[in-house]
XYZ file of C-alpha atoms in Angstrom:
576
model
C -115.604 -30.959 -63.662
C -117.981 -32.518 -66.269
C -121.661 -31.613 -66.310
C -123.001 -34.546 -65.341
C -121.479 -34.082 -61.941
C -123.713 -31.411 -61.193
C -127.093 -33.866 -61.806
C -125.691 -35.703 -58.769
C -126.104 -31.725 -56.734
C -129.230 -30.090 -58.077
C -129.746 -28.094 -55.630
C -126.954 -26.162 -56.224
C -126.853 -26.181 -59.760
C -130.504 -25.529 -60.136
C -130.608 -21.143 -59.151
C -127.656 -20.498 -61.158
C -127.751 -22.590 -64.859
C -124.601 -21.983 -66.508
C -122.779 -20.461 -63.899
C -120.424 -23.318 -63.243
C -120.147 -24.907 -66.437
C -119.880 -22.907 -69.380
C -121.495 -25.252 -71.428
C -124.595 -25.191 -69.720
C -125.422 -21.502 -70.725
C -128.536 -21.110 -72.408
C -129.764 -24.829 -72.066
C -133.092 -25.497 -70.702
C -132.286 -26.037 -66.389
C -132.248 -28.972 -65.029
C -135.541 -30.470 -62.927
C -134.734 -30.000 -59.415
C -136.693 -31.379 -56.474
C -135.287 -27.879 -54.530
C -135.049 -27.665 -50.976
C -138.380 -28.233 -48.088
C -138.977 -24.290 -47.048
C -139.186 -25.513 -43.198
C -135.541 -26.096 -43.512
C -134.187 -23.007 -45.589
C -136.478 -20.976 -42.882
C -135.234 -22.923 -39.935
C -131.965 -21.979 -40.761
C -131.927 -18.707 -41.616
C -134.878 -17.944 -38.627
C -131.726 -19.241 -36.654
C -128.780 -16.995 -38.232
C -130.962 -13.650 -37.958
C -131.719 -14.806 -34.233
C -127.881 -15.075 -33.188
C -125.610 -13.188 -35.556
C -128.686 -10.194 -36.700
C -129.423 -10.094 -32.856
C -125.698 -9.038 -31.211
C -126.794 -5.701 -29.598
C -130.231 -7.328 -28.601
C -128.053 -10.194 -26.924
C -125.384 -7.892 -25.551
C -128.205 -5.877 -23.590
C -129.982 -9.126 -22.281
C -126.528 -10.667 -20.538
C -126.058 -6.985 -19.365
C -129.378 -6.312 -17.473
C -130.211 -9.969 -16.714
C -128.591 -10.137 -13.833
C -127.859 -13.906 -12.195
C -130.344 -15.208 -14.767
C -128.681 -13.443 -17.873
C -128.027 -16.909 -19.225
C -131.789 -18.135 -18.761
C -133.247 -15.226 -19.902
C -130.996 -14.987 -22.551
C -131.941 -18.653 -24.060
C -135.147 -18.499 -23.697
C -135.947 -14.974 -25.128
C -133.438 -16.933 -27.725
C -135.815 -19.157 -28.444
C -139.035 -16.730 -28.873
C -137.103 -14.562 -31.213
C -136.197 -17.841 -33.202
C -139.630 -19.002 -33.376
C -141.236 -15.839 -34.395
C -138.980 -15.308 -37.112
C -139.167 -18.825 -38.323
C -143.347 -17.926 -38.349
C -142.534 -14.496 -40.184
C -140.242 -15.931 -42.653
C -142.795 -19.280 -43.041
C -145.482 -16.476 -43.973
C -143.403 -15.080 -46.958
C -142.469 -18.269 -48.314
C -144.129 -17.794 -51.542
C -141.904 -18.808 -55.023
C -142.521 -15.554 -56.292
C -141.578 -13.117 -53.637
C -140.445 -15.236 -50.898
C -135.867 -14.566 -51.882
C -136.394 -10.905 -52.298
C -138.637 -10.071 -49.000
C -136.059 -12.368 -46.996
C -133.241 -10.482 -48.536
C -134.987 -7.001 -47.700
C -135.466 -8.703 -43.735
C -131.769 -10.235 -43.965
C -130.547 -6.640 -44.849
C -132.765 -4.509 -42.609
C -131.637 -6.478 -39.727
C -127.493 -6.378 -41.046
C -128.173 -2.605 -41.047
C -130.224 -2.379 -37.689
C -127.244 -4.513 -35.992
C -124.949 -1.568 -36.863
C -126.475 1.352 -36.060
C -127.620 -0.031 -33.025
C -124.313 -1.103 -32.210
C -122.840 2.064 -33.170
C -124.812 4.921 -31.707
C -127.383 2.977 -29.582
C -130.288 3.769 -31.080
C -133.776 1.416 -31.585
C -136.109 0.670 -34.642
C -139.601 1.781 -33.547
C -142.049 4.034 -36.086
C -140.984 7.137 -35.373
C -136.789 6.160 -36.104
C -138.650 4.593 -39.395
C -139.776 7.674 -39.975
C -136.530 9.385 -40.074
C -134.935 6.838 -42.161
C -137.620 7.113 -45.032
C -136.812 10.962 -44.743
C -133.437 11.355 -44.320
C -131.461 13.040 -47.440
C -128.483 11.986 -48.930
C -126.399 14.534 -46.851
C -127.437 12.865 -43.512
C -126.940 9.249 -45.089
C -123.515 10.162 -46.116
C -122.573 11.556 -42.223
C -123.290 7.616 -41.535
C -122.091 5.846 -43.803
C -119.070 4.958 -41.970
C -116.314 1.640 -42.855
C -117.814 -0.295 -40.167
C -121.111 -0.583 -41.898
C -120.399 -2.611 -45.207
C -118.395 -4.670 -42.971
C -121.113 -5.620 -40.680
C -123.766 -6.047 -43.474
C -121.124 -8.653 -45.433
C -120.346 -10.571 -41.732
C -124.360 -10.529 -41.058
C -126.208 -10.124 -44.460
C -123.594 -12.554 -46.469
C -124.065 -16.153 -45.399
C -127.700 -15.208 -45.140
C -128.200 -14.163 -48.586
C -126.071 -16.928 -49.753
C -128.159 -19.569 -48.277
C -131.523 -17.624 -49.130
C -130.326 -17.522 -53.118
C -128.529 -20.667 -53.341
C -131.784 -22.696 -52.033
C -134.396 -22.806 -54.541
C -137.705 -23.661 -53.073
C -139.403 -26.927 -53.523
C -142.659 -26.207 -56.353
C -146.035 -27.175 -54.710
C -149.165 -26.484 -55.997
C -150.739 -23.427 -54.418
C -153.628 -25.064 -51.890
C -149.993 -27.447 -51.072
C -148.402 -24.188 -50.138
C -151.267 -22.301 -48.393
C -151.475 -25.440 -46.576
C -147.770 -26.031 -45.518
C -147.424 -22.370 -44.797
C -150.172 -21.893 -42.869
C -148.957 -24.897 -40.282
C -145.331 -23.547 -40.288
C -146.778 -20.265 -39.076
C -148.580 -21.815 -36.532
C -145.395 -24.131 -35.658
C -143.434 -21.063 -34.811
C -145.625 -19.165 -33.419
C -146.892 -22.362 -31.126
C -143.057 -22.251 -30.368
C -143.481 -19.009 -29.825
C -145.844 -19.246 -26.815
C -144.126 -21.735 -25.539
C -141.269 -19.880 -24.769
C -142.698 -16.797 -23.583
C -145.139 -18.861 -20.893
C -142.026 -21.267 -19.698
C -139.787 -17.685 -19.082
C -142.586 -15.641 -18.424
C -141.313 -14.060 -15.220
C -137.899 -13.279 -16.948
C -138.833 -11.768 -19.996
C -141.777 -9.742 -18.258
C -139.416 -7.939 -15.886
C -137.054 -7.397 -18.973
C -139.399 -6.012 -20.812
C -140.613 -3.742 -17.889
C -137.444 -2.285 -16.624
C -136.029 -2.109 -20.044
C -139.082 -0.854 -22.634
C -136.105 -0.308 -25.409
C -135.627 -3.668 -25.437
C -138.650 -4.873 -27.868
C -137.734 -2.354 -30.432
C -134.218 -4.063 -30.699
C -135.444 -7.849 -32.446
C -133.843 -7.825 -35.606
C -136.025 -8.188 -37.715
C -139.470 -8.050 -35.859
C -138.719 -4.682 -35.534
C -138.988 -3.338 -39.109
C -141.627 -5.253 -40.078
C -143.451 -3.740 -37.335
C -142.347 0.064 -37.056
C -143.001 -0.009 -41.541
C -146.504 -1.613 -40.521
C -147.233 1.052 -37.434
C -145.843 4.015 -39.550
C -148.291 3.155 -42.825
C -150.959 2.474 -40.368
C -150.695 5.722 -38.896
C -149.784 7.263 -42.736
C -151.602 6.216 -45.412
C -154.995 7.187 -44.112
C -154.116 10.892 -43.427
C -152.482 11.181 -46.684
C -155.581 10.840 -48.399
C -157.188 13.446 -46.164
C -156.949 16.970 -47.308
C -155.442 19.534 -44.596
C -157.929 20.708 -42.058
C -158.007 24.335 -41.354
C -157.239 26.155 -38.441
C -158.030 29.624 -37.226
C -160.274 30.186 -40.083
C -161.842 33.088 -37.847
C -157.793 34.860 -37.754
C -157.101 38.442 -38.004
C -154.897 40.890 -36.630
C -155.539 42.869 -33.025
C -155.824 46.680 -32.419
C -151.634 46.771 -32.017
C -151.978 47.175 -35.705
C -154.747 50.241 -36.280
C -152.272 52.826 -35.869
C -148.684 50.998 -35.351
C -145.852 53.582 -36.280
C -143.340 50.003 -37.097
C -144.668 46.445 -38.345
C -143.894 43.902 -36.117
C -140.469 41.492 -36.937
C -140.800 38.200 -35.153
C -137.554 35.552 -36.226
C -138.640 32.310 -34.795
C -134.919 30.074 -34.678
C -135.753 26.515 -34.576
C -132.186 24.767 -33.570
C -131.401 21.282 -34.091
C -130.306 18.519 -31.730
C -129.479 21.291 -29.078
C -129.916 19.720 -25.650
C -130.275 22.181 -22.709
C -127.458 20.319 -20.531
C -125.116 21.398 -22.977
C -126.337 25.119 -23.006
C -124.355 27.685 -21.107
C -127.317 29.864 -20.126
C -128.606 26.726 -18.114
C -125.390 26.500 -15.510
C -123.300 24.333 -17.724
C -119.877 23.933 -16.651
C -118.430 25.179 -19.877
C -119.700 28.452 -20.952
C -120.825 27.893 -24.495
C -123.492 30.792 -24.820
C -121.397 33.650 -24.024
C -123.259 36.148 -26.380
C -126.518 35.411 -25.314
C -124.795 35.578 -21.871
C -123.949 39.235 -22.407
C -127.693 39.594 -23.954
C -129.324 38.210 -21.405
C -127.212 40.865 -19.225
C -127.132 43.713 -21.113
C -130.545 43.566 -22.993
C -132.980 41.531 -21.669
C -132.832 38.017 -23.110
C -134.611 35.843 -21.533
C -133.825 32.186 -20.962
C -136.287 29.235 -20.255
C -133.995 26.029 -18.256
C -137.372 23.583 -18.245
C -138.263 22.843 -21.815
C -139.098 19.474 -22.941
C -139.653 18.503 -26.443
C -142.169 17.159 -28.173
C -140.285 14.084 -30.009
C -136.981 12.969 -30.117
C -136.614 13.670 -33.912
C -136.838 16.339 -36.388
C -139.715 14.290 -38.342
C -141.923 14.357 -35.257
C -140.675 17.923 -33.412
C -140.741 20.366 -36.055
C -144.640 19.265 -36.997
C -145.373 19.223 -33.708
C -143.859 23.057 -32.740
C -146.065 24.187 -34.684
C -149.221 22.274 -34.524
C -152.288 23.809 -32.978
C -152.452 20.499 -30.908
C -150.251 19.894 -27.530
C -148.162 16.504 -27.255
C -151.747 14.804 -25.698
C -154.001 15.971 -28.283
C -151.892 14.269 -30.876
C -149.457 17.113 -31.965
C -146.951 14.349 -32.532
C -148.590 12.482 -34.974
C -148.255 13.178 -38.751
C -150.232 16.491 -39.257
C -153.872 16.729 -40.302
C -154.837 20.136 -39.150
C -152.836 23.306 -40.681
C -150.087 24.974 -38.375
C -149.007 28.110 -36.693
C -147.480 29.695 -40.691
C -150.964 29.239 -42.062
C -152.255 30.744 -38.963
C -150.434 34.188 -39.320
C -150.620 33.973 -43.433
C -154.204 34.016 -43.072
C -154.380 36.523 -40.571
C -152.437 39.011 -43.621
C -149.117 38.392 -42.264
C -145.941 37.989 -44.107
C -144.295 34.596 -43.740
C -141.263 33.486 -44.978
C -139.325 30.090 -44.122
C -135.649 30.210 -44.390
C -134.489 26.260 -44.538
C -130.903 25.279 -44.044
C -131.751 21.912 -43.371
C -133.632 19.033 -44.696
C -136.272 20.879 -44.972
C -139.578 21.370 -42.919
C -141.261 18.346 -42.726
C -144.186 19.829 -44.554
C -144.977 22.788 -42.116
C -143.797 25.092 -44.473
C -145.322 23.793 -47.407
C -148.524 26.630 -48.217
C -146.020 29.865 -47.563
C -142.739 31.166 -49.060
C -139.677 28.985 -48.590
C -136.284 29.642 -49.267
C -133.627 26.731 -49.043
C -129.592 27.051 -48.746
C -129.057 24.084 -50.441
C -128.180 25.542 -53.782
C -126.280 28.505 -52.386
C -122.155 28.253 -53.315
C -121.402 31.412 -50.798
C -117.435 30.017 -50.275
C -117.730 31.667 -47.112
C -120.352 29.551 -45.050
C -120.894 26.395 -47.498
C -118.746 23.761 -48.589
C -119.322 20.081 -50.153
C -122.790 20.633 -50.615
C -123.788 21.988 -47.130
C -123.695 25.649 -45.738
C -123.274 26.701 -41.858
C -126.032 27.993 -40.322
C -124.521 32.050 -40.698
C -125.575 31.802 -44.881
C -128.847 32.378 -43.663
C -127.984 35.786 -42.564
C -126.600 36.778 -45.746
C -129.190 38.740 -47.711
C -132.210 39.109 -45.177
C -133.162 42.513 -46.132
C -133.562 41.824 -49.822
C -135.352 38.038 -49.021
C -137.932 40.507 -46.193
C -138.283 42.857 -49.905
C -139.294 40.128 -51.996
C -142.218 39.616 -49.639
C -145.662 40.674 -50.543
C -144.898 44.443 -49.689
C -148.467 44.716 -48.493
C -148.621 41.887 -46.063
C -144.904 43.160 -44.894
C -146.414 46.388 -44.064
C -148.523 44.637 -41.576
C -145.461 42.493 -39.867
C -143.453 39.556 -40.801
C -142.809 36.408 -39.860
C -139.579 35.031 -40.551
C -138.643 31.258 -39.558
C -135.201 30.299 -39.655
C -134.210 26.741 -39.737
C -130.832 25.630 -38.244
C -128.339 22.881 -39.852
C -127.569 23.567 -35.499
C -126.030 20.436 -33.814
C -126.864 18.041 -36.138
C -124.607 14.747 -35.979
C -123.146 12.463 -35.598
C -120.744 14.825 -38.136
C -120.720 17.207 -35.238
C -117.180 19.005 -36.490
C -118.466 19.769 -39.938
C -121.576 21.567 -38.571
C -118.858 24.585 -37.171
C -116.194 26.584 -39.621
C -112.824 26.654 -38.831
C -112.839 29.885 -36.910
C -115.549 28.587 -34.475
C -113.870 25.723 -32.727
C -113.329 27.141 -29.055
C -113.564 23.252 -27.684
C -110.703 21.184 -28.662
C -109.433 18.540 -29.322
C -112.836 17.408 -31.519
C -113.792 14.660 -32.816
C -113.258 13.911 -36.303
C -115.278 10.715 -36.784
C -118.717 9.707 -37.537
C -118.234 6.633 -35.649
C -118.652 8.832 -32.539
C -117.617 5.241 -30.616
C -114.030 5.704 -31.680
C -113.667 8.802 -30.599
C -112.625 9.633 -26.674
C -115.898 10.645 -24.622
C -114.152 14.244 -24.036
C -112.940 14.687 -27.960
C -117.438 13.981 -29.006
C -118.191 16.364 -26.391
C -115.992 19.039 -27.780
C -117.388 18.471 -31.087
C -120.743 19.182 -30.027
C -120.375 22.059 -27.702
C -118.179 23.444 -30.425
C -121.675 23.363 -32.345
C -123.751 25.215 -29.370
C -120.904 28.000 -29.185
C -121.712 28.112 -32.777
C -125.361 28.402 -32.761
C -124.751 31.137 -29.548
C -122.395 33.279 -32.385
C -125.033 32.410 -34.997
C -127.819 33.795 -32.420
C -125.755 36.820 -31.476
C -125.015 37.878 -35.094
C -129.026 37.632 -35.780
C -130.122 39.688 -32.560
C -127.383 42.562 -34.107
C -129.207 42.249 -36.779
C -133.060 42.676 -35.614
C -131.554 45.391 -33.414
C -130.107 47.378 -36.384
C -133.721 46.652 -37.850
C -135.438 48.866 -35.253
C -135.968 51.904 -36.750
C -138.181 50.019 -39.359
C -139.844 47.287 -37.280
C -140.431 46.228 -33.721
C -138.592 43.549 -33.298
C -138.073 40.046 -31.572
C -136.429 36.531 -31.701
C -137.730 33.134 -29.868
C -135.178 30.126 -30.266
C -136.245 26.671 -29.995
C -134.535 23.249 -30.282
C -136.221 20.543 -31.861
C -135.227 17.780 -29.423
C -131.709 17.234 -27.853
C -129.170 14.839 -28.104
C -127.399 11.693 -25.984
C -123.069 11.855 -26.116
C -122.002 8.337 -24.997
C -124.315 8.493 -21.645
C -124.944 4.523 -20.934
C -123.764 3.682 -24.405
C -126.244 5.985 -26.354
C -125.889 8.600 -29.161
C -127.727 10.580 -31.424
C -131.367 10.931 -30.681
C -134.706 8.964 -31.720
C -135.516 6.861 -28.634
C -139.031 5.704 -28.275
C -140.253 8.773 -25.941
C -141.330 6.656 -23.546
C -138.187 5.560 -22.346
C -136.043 8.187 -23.949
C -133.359 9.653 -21.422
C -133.476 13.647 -20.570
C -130.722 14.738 -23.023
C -132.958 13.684 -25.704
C -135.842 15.417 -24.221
C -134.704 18.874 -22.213
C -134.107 21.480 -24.786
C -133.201 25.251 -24.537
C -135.186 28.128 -25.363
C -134.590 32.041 -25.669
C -136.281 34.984 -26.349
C -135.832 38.793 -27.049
C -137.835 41.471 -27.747
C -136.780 45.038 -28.450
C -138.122 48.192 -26.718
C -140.487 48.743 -29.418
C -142.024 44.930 -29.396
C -142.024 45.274 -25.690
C -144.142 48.838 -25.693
C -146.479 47.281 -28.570
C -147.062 44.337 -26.176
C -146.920 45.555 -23.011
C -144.685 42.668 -21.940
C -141.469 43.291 -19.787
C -138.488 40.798 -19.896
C -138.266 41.505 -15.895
C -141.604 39.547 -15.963
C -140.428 36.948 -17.984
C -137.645 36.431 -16.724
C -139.471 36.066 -12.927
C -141.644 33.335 -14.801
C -138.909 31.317 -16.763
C -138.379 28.812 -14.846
C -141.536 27.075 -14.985
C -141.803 23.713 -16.718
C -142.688 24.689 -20.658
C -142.910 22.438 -24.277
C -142.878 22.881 -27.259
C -146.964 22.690 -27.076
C -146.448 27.006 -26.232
C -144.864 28.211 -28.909
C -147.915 27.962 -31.067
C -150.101 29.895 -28.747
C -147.059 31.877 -27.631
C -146.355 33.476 -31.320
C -150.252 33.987 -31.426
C -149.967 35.983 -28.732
C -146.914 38.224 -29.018
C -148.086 38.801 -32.885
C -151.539 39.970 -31.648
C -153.499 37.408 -33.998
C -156.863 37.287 -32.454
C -158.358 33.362 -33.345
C -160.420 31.236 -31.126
C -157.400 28.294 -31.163
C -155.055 30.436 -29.267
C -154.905 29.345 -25.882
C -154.053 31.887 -23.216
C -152.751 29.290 -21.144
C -149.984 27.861 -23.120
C -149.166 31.202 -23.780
C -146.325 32.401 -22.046
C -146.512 36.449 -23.108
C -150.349 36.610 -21.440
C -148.634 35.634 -18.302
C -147.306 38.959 -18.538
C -149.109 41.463 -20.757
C -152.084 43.278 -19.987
C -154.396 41.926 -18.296
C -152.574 38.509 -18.547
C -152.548 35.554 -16.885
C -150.771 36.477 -13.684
């Protein structure tokens, strides 16, 4: 086709000089008038409304009853006009095809994740995404997903790059933006006051609902989440327990103390045998809890529904009210027992400890090659057992003398690769699921998968309570296990974890929790496991353990609160 063909189409020809005619390479491009931004916006404010909004629509015609169909048009129309406002508020020549690519993307991706595993984009699932590593990313990247970002993001980004704006003078394009911002969101209001009754009871009975508009959502969970960030990361860490040091138990103690605090990941108490589940997968700590006095809590709730929030929180001096689930600006329960003249050692195989960890010794699996426990880059949870007494004599020997504190931290339950968190020999639940697209699998094959990975973490807790035992003639020792938050299996079309908390169901919330303490821990605290275990049932949180280690370590502060914890209720002169 001969050059001058393309002066008829400028619009076309202008973004790409060269492209289609060889001869045009290098020459100076052609004037174009471009193309009026209300258009390229309307358009593509349209597209992300219907195709970047499936699982928003799909949950509208499914709870909207008799009036799906109204509802569904006119929360059709808000979403339209806000996102014709949001995209009229970027159009700037400079930035405006890169941030609309960004949006056109974040919403392709947000379409299949929500699709796939149910979840919502609010701050706290931002959160995770900006911290997850590239062994997590990998466990999603699944074939479904470049297929849904080329069906969503394509025609998108082809229209966004094949448009060239229309050059105004800056005052032109404060001015034209500013009224195409107040167009939409005029539209905006509009919609929301004509289907007022509609949308309010949507957004009542269904709370998820406003953290699935594609993509309102990002925009606003990045916006919350540096709101809430970027001033406390230019605060320095506050103490806490400044006044810490260790009680009389220590004077004339014939064994340091040996406290392993477990913290699990994406266990859910349902799933836990100990709790009346109709599988038995915690037969070890079964025969424990028989045998030796393990004691097990059934009411636990958790703090968040991810790791990012939940491990902070677990051990933050502050409950779930005082703020304990925001990002950290006080230090936690490790600096606590370090400055007291404990030993404390954090033993990671995870993705690491989301900062709580970050003033005291740290050891992480990731580098480990043991062909026994880790393959492909990642290690079950057992590697962490391999060693212990030569990691406890690297300590400072002095501050090991006095007791130790060592934190282990479990790869656990952690999907939605559920069947490469267990080896070979620890399948006892079959057949499993072998996907990551948990979706594809049959509700009983994802099931196995993950009780597979709580028989695991019940032979993984088994092997370390041998292990403390055999420890006894050197130190008195114990064991708490925690969960960070649980998990959802296909119940009403959710998986994995990270719902707003609000309206996050119980498997995401209800977690399990042990604890063991040997004869000698129990004569150098006076508590009894026959106590304990006449006091488990009561409804705990995560907001104990802090007070709860204080306690059983005999670290005498001002923070720790007898109330939360759950040894005083029956030690000495405790809380009865």
């Amino acid at each position: 086709m001969p050059t001058t063909a393309f002066r008829r189409f400028p619009r076309l020809h202008a973004p790409f000089p060269g492209l289609f005619n060889p001869a045009d390479a290098g020459a100076t491009p052609l004037p174009t008038l471009g193309a009026p931004p209300w258009q390229t916006n309307a358009v593509l404010a349209l597209w992300l409304t219907l195709a970047g909004n499936v699982p928003l629509w799909q949950k509208v015609l499914s709870v909207g009853g008799s009036g799906a169909w109204t509802l569904w048009m006119t929360m059709a129309a808000l979403v339209a006009s806000v996102n014709f406002a949001l995209l009229s508020l970027i159009t700037w020549p400079r930035g405006y095809r890169w941030i609309a690519s960004l949006l056109v993307l974040a919403a392709a991706a947000n379409t299949h994740f929500m699709r796939t595993y149910g979840v919502v984009i609010d701050p706290s699932m931002m959160a995770n995404v900006l911290n997850t590593d590239a062994r997590e990313v990998a466990d999603l990247l699944t074939p479904a997903l470049p297929v849904t970002l080329v069906l969503v993001a394509g025609p998108a980004l082809w229209w966004i790059w094949l448009r060239p704006l229309r050059p105004r003078r800056t005052w032109q394009r404060l001015w034209r933006n500013t009224g195409a911002v107040s167009l939409g969101l005029s539209l905006a209001v509009a919609s929301g006051v004509a289907g007022y009754q509609g949308l309010a009871s949507l957004m009542r009975n269904h709370k998820a609902v406003r953290y699935m508009i594609n993509p309102i959502n990002t925009v606003y969970a990045v916006g919350a989440l540096a709101a809430e960030r970027v001033p406390t990361s230019a605060r320095a860490i506050e103490p806490v327990g400044e006044d810490a040091r260790l009680g009389a138990s220590y004077a004339e103690q014939a064994r340091p103390p040996l406290l392993v605090l477990v913290i699990g990941e994406t266990a859910r108490a349902e799933n836990f045998g100990l709790n009346g589940y109709i599988r038995q997968t915690t037969p070890v700590l079964a025969q424990w809890q028989r045998d030796k006095g393990l004691v097990n809590f059934p009411d636990v709730s958790a703090c968040g529904t991810n790791t990012e929030v939940s491990v902070p929180c677990i051990f933050s001096p502050l409950t779930r009210e005082q703020g304990g689930n925001r990002k950290p600006v006080h230090e936690n329960l490790l600096d606590v027992l370090q400055r007291a003249g404990l030993a404390v050692l954090w033993l990671d195989n995870q993705s690491g400890c989301k900062g709580v960890c970050a003033r005291v010794p740290t050891v992480s699996t990731r580098q480990l090659t043991d062909v026994r426990w880790c393959r492909d880059g990642e290690c079950h949870d057992e590697i962490m057992l391999e060693g212990l007494e030569e990691r406890l004599a690297a300590l400072d020997p002095q501050r090991r003398e006095r007791g130790v504190v060592l934190v282990m931290h479990q790869m656990g339950s952690h999907g939605p690769a559920y069947f490469k968190r267990t080896p070979a020999d620890a399948k006892p639940f079959g057949p499993e699921c072998v996907s990551q697209t948990l979706s594809d699998c049959r509700v009983e094959e994802v099931r196995n998968a993950y009780d597979n990975t709580i028989a695991y973490t019940d032979r993984f807790l088994g092997r370390t309570l041998t292990w403390l035992e055999a420890q006894s003639g050197q130190y008195d020792t114990g064991m708490i296990y925690l969960s960070d938050h649980g998990e959802s299996l296909g119940e009403n079309g959710l998986y994995l974890h990270g719902l707003p908390y609000a309206v996050a169901p119980e498997q995401q919330l209800k977690v399990p929790m042990v604890a063991w303490l040997s004869r000698g821990m129990q004569r150098r605290t006076g508590v009894e496991p026959r106590c304990l275990q006449g006091r488990a049932s009561q409804a705990l949180s995560h907001d104990h353990l802090f007070h709860s280690v204080l306690g059983l370590m005999d670290v005498k502060t001002q923070v720790h609160d007898r109330r939360l914890d759950i040894f005083s209720w029956c030690a000495p002169g405790g809380m009865l």
